[in-house]
Coordinates of C-alpha atoms and ligand atoms in Angstrom, one line a residue:
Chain A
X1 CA 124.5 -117.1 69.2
X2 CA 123.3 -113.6 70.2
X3 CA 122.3 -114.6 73.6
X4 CA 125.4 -116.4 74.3
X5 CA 128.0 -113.4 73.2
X6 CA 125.4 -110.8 74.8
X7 CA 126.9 -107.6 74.2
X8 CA 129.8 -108.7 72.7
X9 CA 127.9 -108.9 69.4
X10 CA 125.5 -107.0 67.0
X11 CA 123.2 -107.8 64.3
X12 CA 124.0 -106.4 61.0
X13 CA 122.6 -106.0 57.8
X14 CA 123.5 -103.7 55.3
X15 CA 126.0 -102.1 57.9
X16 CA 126.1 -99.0 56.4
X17 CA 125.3 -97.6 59.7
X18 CA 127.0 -99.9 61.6
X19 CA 130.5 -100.2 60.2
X20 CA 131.5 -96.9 60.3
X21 CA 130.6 -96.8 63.7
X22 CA 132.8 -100.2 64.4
X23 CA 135.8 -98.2 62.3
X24 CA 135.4 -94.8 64.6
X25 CA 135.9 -97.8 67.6
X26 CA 131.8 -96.2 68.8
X27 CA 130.7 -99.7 69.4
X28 CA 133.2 -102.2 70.7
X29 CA 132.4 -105.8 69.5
X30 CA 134.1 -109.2 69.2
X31 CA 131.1 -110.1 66.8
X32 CA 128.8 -109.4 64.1
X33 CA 125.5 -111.5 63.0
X34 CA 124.4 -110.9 59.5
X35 CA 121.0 -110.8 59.2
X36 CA 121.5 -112.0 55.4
X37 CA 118.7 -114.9 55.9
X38 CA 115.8 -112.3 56.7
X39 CA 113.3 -112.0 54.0
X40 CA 113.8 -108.9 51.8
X41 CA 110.1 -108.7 50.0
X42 CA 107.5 -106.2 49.7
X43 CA 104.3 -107.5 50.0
X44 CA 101.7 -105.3 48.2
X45 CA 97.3 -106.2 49.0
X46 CA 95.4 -103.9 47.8
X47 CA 95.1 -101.1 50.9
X48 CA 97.7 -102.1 52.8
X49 CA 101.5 -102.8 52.2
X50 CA 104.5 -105.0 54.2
X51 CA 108.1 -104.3 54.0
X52 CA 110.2 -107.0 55.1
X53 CA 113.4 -105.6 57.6
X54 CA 115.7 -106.8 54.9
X55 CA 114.6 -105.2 52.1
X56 CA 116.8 -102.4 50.5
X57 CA 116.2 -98.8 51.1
X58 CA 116.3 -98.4 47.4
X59 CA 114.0 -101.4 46.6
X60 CA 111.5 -99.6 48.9
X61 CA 111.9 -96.5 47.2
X62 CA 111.6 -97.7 44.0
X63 CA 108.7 -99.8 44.5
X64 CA 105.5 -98.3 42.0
X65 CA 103.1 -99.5 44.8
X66 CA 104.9 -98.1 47.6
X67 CA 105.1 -94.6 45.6
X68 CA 101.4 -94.4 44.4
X69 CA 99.8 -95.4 47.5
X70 CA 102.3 -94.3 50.4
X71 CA 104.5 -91.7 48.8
X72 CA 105.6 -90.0 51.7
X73 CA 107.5 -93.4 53.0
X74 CA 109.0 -93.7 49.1
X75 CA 110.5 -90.4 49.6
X76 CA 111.9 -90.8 53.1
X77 CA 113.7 -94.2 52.1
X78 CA 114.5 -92.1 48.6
X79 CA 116.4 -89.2 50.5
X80 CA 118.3 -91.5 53.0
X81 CA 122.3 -90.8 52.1
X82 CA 123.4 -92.0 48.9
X83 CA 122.4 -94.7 45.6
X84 CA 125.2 -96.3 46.5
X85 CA 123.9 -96.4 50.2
X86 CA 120.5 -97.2 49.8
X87 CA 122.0 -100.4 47.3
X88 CA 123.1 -101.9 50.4
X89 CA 121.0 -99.9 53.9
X90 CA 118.1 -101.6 54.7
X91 CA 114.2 -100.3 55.9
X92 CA 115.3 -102.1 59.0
X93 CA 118.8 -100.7 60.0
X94 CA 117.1 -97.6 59.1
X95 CA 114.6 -97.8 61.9
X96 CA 117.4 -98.9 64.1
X97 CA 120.1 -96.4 63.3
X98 CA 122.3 -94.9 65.8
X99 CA 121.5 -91.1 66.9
X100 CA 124.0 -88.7 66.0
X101 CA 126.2 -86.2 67.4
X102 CA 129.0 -84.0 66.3
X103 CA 131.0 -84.9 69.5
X104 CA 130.3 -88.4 69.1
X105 CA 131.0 -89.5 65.3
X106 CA 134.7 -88.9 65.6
X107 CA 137.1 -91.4 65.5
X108 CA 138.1 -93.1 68.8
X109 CA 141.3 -90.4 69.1
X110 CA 139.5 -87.2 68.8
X111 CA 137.0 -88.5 71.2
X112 CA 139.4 -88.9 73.4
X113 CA 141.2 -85.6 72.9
X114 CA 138.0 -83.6 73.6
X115 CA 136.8 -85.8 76.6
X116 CA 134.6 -88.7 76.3
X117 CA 130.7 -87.7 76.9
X118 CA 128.2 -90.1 78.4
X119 CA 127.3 -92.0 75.6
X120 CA 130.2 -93.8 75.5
X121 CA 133.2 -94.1 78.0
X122 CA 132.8 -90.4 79.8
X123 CA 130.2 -89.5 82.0
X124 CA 129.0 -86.1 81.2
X125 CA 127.7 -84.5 77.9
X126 CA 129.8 -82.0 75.8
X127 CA 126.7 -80.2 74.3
X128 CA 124.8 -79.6 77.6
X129 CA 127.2 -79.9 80.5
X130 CA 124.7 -79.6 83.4
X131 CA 122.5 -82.3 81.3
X132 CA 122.0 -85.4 83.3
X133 CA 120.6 -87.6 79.7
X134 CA 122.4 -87.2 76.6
X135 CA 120.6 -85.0 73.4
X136 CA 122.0 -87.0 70.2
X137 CA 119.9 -87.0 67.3
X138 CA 117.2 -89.4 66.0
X139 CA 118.5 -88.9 62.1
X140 CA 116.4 -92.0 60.8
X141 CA 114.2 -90.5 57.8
X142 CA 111.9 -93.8 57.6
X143 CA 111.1 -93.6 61.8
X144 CA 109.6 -90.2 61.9
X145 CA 107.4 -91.1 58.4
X146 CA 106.8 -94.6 59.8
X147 CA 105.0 -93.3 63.3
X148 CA 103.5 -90.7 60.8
X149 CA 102.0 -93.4 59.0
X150 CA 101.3 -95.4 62.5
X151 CA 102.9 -98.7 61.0
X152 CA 102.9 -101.7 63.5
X153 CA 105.2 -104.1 62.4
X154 CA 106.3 -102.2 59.2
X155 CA 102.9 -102.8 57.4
X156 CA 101.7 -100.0 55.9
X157 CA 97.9 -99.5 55.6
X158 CA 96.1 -97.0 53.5
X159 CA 92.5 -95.6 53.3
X160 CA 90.9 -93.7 49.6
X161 CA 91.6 -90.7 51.9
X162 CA 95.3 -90.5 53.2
X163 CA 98.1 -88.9 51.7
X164 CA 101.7 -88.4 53.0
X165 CA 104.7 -86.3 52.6
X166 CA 108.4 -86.6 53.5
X167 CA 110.3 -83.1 53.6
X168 CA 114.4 -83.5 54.3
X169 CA 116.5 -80.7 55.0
X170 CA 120.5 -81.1 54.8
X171 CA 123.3 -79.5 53.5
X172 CA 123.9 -80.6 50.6
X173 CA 121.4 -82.6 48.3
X174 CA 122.5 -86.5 48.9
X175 CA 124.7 -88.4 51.1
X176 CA 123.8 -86.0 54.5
X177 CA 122.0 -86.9 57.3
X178 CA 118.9 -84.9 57.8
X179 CA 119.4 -81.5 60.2
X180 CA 115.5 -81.5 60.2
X181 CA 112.3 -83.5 58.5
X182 CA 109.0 -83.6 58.5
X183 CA 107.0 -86.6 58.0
X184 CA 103.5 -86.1 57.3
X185 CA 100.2 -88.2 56.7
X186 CA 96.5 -87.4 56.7
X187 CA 93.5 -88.0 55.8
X188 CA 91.0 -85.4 54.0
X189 CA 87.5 -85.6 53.0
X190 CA 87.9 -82.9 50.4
X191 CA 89.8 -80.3 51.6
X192 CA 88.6 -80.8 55.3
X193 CA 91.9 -82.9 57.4
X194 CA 89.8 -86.0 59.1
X195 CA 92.9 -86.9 61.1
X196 CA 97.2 -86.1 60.5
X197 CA 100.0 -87.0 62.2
X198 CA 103.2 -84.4 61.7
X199 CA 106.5 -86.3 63.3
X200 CA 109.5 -84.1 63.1
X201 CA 112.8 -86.3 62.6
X202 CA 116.8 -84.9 63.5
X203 CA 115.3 -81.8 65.9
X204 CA 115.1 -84.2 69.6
X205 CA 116.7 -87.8 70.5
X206 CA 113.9 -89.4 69.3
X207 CA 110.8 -88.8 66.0
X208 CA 108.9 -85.9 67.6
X209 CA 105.6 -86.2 67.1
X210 CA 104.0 -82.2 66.8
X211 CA 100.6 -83.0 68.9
X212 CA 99.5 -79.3 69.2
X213 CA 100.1 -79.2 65.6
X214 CA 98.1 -82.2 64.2
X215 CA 94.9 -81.4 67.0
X216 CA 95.2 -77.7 65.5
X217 CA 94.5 -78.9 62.1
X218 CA 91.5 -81.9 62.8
X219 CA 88.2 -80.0 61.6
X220 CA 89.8 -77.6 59.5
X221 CA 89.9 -76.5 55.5
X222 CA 94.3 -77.5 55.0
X223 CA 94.3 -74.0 53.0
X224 CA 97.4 -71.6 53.7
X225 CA 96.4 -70.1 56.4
X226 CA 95.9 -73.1 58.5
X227 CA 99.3 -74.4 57.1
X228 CA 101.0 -71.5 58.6
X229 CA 99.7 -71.9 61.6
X230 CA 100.2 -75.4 62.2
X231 CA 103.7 -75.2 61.2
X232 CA 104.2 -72.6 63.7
X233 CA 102.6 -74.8 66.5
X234 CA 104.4 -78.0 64.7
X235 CA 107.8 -75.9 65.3
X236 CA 107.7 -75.0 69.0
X237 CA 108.5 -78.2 70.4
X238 CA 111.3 -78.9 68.6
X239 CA 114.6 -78.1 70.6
X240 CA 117.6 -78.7 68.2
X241 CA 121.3 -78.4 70.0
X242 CA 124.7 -77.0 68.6
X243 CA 124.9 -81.2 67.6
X244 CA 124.3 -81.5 64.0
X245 CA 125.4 -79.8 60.8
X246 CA 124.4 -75.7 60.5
X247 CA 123.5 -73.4 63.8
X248 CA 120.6 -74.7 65.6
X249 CA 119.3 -71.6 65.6
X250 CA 118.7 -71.8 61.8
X251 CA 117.7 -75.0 62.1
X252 CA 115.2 -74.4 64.8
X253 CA 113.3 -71.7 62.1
X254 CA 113.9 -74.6 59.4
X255 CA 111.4 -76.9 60.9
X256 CA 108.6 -74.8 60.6
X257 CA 109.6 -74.3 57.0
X258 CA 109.5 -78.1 56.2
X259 CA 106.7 -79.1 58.0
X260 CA 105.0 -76.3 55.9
X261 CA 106.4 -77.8 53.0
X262 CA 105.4 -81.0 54.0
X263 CA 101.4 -79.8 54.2
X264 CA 101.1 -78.2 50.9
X265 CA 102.7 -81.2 49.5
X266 CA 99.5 -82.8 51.0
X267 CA 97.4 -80.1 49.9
X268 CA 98.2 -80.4 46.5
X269 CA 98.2 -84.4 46.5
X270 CA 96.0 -86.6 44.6
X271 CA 94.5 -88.9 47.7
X272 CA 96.4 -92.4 48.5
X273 CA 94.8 -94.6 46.0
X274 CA 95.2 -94.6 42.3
X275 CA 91.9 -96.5 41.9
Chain B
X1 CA 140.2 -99.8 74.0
X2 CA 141.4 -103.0 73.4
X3 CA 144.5 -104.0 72.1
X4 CA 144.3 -104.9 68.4
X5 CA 147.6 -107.0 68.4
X6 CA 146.2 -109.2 71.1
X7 CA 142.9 -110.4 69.3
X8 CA 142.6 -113.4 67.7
X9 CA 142.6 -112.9 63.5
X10 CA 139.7 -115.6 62.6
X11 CA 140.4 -116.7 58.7
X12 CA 138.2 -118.0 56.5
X13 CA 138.2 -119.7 53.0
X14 CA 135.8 -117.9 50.7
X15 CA 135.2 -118.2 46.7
X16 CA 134.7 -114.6 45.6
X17 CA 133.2 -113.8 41.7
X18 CA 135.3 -110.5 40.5
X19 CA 135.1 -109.7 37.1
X20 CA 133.4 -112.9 36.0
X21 CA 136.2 -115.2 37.6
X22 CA 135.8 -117.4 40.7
X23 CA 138.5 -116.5 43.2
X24 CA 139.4 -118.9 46.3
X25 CA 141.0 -116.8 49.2
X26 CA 142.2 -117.3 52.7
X27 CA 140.9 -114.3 54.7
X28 CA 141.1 -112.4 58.0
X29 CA 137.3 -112.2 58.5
X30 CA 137.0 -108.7 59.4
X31 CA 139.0 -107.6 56.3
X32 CA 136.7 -105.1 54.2
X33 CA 136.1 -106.0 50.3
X34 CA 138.3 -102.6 49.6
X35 CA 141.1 -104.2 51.7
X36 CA 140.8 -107.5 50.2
X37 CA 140.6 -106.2 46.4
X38 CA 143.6 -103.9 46.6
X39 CA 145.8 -105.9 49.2
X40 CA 145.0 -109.4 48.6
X41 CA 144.0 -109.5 44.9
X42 CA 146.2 -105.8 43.7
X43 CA 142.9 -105.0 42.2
X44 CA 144.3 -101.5 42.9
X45 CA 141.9 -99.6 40.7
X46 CA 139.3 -99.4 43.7
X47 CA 140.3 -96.3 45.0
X48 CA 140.5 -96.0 48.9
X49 CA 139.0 -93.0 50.3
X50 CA 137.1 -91.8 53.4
X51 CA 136.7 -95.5 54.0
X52 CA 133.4 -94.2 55.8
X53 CA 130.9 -94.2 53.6
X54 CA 130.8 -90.3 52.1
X55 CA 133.0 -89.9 49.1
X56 CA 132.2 -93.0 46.8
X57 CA 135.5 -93.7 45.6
X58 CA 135.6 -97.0 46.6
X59 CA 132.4 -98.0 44.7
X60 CA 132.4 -101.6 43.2
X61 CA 128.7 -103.4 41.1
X62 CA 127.3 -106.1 43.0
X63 CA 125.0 -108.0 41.2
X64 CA 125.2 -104.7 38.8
X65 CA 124.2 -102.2 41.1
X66 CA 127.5 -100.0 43.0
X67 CA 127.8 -101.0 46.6
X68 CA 130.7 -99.0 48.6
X69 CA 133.6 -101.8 49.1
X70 CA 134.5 -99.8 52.1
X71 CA 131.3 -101.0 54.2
X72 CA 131.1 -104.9 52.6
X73 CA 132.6 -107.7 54.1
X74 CA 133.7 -110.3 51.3
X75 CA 131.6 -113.0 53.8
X76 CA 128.6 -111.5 52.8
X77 CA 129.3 -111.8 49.3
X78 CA 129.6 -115.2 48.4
X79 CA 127.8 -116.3 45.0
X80 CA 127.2 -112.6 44.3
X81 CA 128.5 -111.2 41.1
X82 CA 131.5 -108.3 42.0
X83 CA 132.5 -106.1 39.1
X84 CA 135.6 -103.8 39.8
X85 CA 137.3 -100.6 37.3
X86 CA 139.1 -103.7 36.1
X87 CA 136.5 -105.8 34.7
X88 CA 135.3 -102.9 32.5
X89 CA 137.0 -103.0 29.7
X90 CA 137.1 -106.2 27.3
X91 CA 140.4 -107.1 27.1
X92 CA 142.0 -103.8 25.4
X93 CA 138.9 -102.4 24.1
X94 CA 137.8 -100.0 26.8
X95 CA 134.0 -99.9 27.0
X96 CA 132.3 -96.8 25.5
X97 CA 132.4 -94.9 28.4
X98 CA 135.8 -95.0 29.7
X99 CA 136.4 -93.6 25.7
X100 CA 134.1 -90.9 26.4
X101 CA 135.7 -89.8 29.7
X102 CA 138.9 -89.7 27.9
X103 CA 138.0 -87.8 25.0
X104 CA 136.1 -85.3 26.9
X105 CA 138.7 -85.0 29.8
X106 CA 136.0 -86.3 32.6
X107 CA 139.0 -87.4 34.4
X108 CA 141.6 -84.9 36.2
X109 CA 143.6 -86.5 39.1
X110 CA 141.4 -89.4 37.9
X111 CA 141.0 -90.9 41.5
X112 CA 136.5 -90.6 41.3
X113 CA 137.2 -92.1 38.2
X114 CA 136.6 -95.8 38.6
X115 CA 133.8 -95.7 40.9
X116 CA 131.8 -92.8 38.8
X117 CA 132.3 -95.4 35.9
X118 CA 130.9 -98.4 37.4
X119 CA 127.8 -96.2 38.8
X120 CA 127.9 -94.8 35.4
X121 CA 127.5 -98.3 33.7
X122 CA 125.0 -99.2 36.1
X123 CA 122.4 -96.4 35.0
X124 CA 123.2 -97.0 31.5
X125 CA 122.5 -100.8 31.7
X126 CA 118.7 -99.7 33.6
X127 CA 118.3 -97.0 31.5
X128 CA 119.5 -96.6 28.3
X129 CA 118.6 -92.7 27.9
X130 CA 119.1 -91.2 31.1
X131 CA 117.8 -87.4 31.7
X132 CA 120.5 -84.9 32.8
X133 CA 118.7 -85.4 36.5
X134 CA 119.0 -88.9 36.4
X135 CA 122.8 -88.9 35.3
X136 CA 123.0 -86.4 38.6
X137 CA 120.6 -88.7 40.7
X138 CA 123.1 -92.0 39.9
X139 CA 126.3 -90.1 40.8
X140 CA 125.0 -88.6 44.0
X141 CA 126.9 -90.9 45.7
X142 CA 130.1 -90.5 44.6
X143 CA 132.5 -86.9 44.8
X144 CA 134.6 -85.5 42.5
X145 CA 136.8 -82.5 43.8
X146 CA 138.4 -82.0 39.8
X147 CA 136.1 -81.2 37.6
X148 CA 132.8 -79.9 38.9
X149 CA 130.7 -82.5 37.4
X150 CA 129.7 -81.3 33.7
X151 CA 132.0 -83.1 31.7
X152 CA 131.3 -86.5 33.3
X153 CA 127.9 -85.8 32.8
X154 CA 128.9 -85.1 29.2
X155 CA 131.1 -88.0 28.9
X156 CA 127.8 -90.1 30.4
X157 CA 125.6 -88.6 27.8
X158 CA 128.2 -89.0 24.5
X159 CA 128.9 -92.6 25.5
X160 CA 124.9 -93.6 26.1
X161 CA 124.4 -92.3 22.2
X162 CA 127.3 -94.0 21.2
X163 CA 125.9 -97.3 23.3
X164 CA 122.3 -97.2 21.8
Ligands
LIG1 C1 127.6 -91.2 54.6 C2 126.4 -91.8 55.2 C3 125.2 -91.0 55.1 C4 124.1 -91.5 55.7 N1 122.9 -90.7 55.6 C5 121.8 -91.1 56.2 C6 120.6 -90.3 56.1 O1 120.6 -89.3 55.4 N2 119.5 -90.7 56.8 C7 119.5 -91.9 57.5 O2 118.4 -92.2 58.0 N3 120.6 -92.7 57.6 C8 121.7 -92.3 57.0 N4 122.8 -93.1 57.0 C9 122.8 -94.3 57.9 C10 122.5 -95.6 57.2 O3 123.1 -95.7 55.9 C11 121.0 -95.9 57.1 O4 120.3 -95.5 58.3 C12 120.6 -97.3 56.7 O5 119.3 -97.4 56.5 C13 121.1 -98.3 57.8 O6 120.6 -99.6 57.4 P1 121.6 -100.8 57.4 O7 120.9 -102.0 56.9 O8 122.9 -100.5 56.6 O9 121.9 -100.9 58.9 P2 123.1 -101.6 59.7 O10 124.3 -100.7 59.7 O11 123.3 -103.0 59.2 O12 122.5 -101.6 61.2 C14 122.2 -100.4 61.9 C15 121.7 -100.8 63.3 O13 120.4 -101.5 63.2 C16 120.5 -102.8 63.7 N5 119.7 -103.6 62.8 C17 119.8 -103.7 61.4 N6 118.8 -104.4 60.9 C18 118.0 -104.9 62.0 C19 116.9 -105.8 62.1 N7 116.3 -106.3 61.1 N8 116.4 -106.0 63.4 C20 117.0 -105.5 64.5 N9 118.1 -104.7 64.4 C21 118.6 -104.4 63.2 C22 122.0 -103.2 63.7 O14 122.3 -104.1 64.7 C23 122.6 -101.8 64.0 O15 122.6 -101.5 65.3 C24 124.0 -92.7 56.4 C25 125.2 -93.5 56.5 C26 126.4 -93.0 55.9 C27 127.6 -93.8 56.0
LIG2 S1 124.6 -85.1 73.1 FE1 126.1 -85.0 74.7 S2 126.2 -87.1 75.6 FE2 125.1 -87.2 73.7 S3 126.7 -87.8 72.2 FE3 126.5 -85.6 72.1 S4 128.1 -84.8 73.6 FE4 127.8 -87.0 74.0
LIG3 S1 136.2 -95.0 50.7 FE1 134.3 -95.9 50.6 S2 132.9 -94.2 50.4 FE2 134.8 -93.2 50.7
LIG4 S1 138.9 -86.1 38.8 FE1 139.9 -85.7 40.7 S2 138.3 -86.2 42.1 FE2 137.3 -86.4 40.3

């Protein structure tokens, strides 16, 4: 059926993302395929972990095994909108969401009043006018915690070692869309990081993964000092526009602040495994 | 954009459960379940709101836990269990916490009301003594510009002692 209407349909399953986008005329469909018959488990071994697509965001967050072992992940899914959103918005459609703009989630009228941009029905951007690609934000919280956590497939996998942290920043404290995150995992033979992966979400168009940050901290004691740099280091790539919630100006000295957060949740972390 | 008059409304039979009763309707497919409850059933105590997903207003149980009506399709729903403000009370004894929200005025222009009851009774049937966080955690989904918050969380807290 998907093949044969092309991109006159979309797959949806809890459509929390997608319906208000079909209301605000941002996608223009004849069709939608519920994804209803996808499995919705969690299948729990003993160091690793698969979340089926379909299962709820707050199934996944609630899940013990999922919290004890990959706790950053339980938050992410945990922080994504509202209880009455996570009921319904799956680990799937949260991979999948749509980036986000302030000139783009408007309803088809004020869209059209201000101009259409490129990423639907105009052809230039409103944010960055000389821009030839368009800067929306990747607002997912799972995808940034997800590459943290170097899923394939969404099966999580766990050594004794690793830890992991989710830090959101919005507004308010439910129901926003993160204005910047910081997904961390690592792994820590005492106090000495073996390996870490720091992905920034809501600060580029897709999970920015902080490179100079994570090589910065491989070798070294995760004490304050070494937090405060590699939050600095984690921070300078990220380039938030005037596109989201708040000035990106504060939100561009916010990152460092989360990922900071982020590594002494880490720090002060029992490892991965309860046993 | 195209021209809604000119599409083709697809109907379909479906056998909805609100409230505990099966009901057979003939509907435009694309029709929310906030739509169908207030215009095709006058189940008018779902309140229609931002019909986006932010206020919470609109908030119905399915299977027991709230779900925004504004973002279901009744298609999806079949041989799921749909409770609405209406199937609250039994017959005309309210349940315990509508009475609390009454006698601690928890309600102002009343229009949160319904769906901070239903996520109300939703905590309450998971968790019998819920914390003053986890009263806070269950209704962060759903806004109330009247009252600033402490006296439903009061009303929650009289009416899970008065449940136990
Ligand atoms: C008020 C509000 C606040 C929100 N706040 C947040 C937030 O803070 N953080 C956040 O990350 N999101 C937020 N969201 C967006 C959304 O609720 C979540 O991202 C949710 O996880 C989406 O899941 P879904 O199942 O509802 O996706 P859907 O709406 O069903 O689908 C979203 C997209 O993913 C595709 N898709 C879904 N499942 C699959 C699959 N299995 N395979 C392939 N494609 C698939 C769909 O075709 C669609 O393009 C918010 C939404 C609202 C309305
Ligand atoms: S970043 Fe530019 S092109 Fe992209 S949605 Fe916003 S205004 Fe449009
Ligand atoms: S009307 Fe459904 S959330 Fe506002
Ligand atoms: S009582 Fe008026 S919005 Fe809550």
């Amino acid at each position: 059926m998907a093949a044969e209407l092309g991109s006159r349909a979309m797959f949806v399953a809890g459509g929390t993302d997608l319906f208000p986008k079909l209301k605000r005329r941002q996608f223009e469909i004849d069709t939608v395929i519920g994804l209803d018959f996808l499995p919705r488990e969690i299948h729990n071994g003993s160091n690793e972990c698969t979340v089926d697509a379909g299962v709820t965001l707050a199934d996944a967050s609630r899940d013990a095994h999922v919290n004890a072992r990959f706790k950053g992940y339980a938050d992410a899914a945990g922080l994504v909108s509202s209880p009455p959103l996570r009921n319904a918005g799956t680990i799937g459609g949260n991979l999948c969401v749509d980036t986000r703009c302030n000139y783009y989630d408007m309803t088809y009228e004020w869209r059209k009043a201000a101009g259409f941009c490129m990423k639907k029905d105009g052809d230039i951007c409103l944010v960055a006018p000389s821009s030839p690609r368009c800067w929306a934000v990747s607002s997912s919280d799972t995808a940034p915690m997800a590459i943290a956590l170097d899923v394939m497939s969404l099966r999580l996998r766990a050594t004794p070692e690793m830890r992991s942290a989710y830090v959101k920043l919005r507004r308010r404290g439910s129901i926003d869309f993160p204005i910047a995150g910081a997904a961390v995992a690592a792994q820590l033979d005492g106090d000495i990081v073996t390996s870490c992966r720091i992905v920034l979400s809501a600060v580029a168009s897709y999970p920015l993964q902080a490179t100079a940050a994570e090589a910065f901290l491989k070798g070294k004691r995760l004490d304050g000092e070494a937090i405060d740099q590699a939050a600095e280091l984690a921070a300078r790539p990220a380039k938030p526009l005037d596109n989201a919630d708040l000035t990106h100006f504060w939100r561009k000295r916010m990152v460092r602040v989360v990922v900071e957060q982020a590594l002494h949740r880490i720090s002060d972390q029992g490892a991965g495994f309860d046993g | 954009m195209k021209n809604e008059l000119a599409r083709d409304v697809e109907r379909v039979v479906l056998f909805l459960d609100v409230n505990g009763e099966r009901r057979d309707l003939l509907l435009p497919v694309h029709k929310t379940l906030l739509e169908v409850l207030r215009e095709d059933m006058q189940l008018t105590g779902t309140k229609h709101g931002c019909e986006l997903g932010e206020c919470g207003t609109c908030t119905v149980l399915i299977d027991g836990r709230p779900e925004l009506s504004c973002l279901l399709l009744p298609v999806q729903l079949q041989g799921r269990a749909i409770t609405t403000i209406e199937g609250m009370a039994h017959g005309a004894e309210l349940h315990p916490l509508q009475t609390a929200f009454a006698e601690l005025g928890a309600a102002q222009c009343g229009y949160c009301t319904p769906g901070i009851l239903l996520s109300a009774r939703s905590l309450l049937e998971s968790n019998a003594k819920p914390s003053r966080d986890e009263i806070r955690e269950a209704l962060a989904g759903n806004l109330c510009r009247c009252t600033g918050y402490t006296k439903i969380i009061e009303a929650i807290e009289l009416a899970a002692g008065r449940m136990k």
